[in-house]
GROMACS .gro file of C-alpha atoms in nm:
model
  144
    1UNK     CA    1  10.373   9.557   7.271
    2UNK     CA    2  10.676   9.473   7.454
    3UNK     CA    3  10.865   9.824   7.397
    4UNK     CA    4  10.565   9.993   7.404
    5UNK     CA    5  10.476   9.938   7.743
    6UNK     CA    6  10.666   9.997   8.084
    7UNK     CA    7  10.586   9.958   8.482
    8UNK     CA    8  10.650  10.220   8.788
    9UNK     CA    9  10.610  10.274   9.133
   10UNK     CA   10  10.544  10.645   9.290
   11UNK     CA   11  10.745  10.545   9.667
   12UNK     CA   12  10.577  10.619   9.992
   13UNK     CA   13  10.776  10.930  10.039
   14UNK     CA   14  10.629  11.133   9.717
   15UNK     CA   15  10.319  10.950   9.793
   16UNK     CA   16  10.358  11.111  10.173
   17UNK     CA   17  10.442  11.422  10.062
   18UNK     CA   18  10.183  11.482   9.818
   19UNK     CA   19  10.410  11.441   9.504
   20UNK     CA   20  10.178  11.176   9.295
   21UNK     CA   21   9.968  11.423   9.143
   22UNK     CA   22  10.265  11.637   9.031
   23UNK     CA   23  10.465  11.353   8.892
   24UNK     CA   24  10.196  11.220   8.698
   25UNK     CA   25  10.145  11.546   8.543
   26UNK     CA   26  10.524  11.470   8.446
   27UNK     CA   27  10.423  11.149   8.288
   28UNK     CA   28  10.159  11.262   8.095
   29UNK     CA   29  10.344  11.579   7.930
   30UNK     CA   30  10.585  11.328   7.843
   31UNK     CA   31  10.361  11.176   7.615
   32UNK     CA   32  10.305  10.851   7.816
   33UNK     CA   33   9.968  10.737   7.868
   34UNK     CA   34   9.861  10.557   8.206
   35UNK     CA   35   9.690  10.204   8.099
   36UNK     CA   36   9.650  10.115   8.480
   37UNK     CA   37   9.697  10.281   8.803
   38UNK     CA   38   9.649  10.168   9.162
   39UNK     CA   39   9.716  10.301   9.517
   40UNK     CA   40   9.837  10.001   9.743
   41UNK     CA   41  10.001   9.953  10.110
   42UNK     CA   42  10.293   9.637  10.033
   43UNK     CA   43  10.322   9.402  10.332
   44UNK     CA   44  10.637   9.272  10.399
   45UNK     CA   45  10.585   8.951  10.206
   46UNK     CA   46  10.490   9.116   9.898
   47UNK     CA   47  10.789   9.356   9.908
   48UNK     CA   48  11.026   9.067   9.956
   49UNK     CA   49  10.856   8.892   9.627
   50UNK     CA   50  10.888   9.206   9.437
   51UNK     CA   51  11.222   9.302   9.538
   52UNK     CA   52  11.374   8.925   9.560
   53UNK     CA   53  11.645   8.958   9.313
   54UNK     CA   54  11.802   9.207   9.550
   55UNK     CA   55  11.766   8.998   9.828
   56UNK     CA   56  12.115   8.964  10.015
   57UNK     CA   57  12.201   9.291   9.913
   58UNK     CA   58  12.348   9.499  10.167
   59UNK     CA   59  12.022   9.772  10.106
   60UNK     CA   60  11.750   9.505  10.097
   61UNK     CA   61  11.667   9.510  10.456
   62UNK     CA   62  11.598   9.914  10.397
   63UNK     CA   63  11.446   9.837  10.061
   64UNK     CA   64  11.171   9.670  10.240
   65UNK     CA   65  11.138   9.865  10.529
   66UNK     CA   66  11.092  10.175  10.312
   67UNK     CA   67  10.854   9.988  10.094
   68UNK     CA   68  10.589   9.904  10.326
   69UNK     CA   69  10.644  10.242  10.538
   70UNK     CA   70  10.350  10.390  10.310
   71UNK     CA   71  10.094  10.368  10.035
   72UNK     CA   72  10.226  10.366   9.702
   73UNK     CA   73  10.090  10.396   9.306
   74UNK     CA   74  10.199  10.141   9.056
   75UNK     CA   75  10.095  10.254   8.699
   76UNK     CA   76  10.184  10.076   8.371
   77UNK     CA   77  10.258  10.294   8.107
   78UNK     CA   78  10.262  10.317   7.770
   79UNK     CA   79  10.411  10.511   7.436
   80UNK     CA   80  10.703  10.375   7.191
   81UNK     CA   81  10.980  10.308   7.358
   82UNK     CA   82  10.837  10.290   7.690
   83UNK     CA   83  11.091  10.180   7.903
   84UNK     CA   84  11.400  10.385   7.760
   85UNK     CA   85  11.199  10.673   7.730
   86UNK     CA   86  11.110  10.670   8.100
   87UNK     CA   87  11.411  10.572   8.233
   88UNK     CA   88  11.534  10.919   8.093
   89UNK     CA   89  11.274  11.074   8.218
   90UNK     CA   90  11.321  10.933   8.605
   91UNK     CA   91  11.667  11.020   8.545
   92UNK     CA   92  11.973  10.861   8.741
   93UNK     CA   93  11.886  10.622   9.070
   94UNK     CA   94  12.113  10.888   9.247
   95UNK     CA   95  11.922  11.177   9.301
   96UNK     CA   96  12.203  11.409   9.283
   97UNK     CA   97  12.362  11.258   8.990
   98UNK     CA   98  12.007  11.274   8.769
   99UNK     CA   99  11.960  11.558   8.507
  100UNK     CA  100  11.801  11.845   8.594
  101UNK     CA  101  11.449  11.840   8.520
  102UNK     CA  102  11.403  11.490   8.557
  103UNK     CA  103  11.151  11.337   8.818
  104UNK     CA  104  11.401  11.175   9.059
  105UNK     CA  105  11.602  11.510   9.057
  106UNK     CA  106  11.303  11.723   9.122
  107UNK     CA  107  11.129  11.513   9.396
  108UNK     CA  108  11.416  11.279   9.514
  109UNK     CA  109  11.526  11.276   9.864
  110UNK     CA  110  11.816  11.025   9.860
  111UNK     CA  111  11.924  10.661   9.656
  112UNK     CA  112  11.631  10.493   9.841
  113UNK     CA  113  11.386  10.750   9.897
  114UNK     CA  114  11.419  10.825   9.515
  115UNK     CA  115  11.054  10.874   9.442
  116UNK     CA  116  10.952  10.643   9.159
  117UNK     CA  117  11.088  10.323   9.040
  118UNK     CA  118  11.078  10.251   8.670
  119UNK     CA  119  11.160   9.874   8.503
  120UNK     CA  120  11.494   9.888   8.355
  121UNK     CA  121  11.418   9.641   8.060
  122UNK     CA  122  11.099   9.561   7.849
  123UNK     CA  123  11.101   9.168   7.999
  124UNK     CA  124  11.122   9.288   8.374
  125UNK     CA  125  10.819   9.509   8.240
  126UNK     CA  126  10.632   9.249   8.186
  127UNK     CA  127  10.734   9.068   8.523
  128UNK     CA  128  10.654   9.386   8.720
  129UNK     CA  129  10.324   9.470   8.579
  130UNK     CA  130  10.201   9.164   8.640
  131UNK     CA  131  10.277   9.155   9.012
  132UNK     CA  132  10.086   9.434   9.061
  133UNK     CA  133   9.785   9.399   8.777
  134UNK     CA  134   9.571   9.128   8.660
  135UNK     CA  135   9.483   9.150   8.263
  136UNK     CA  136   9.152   9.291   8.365
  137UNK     CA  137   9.270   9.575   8.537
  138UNK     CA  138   9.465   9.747   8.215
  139UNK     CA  139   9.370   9.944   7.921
  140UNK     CA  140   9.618   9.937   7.621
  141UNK     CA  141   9.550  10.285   7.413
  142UNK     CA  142   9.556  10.230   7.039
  143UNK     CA  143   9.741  10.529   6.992
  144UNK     CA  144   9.992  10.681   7.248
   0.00000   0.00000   0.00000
């Protein structure tokens, strides 16, 4: 299961401006299939557990502040390849540097307010979706 599975965040400011149901359209015509989905508000404690290993960071401050400025979705995901395939579908963390066509280059504002976050490796998959869901709150497809 471990490359067949990835984690992502839709960020408050596609949530804000009405972007979730668009980019999930995304997801799903790129063949991934949504195993668990939830709309959450992060306080400022949960942000800084999620987002510790960038803690120091010259951007962590705004990380967090961004973070728990609105609701977002967290969604695990799943098809072969999960993670690499989505990363090249989110495209680059620089909005203006990401492919055209890709999610981050269509709805991306800026490096922050990049839309959706996607795990960049099948073990901090794993870490990730288990922040946000318990076992009992996921459905694994048998076929993707």
């Amino acid at each position: 299961m471990n490359n067949d599975f990835t984690f992502a965040i839709i960020k408050p400011n596609a949530v804000k401006h009405k972007k979730t149901g668009p980019i999930l359209a995304m997801i799903n015509e790129a063949g991934f299939c949504i195993c668990a989905l939830k709309m959450t508000l992060l306080t400022k404690i949960q942000a800084q557990a999620f987002y510790m290993v960038h803690r120091g960071k010259p951007f962590y401050d705004g990380l967090i502040e961004f973070m728990t400025s609105g609701p977002v979705v967290a969604l695990i995901l799943s098809r072969e390849n999960a993670v690499e395939e989505f990363r090249k579908l989110i495209g680059e963390t620089d909005p203006s540097r990401a492919e055209n066509g890709t999610i981050r280059k269509i709805f991306a504002v800026s490096v922050q307010m990049n839309a959706i976050h996607g795990s960049d490796s099948p073990e901090n998959a794993v870490k990730e979706a288990a922040f946000f869901f318990s076992e009992f709150e996921r459905f694994y497809h048998q076929e993707h």
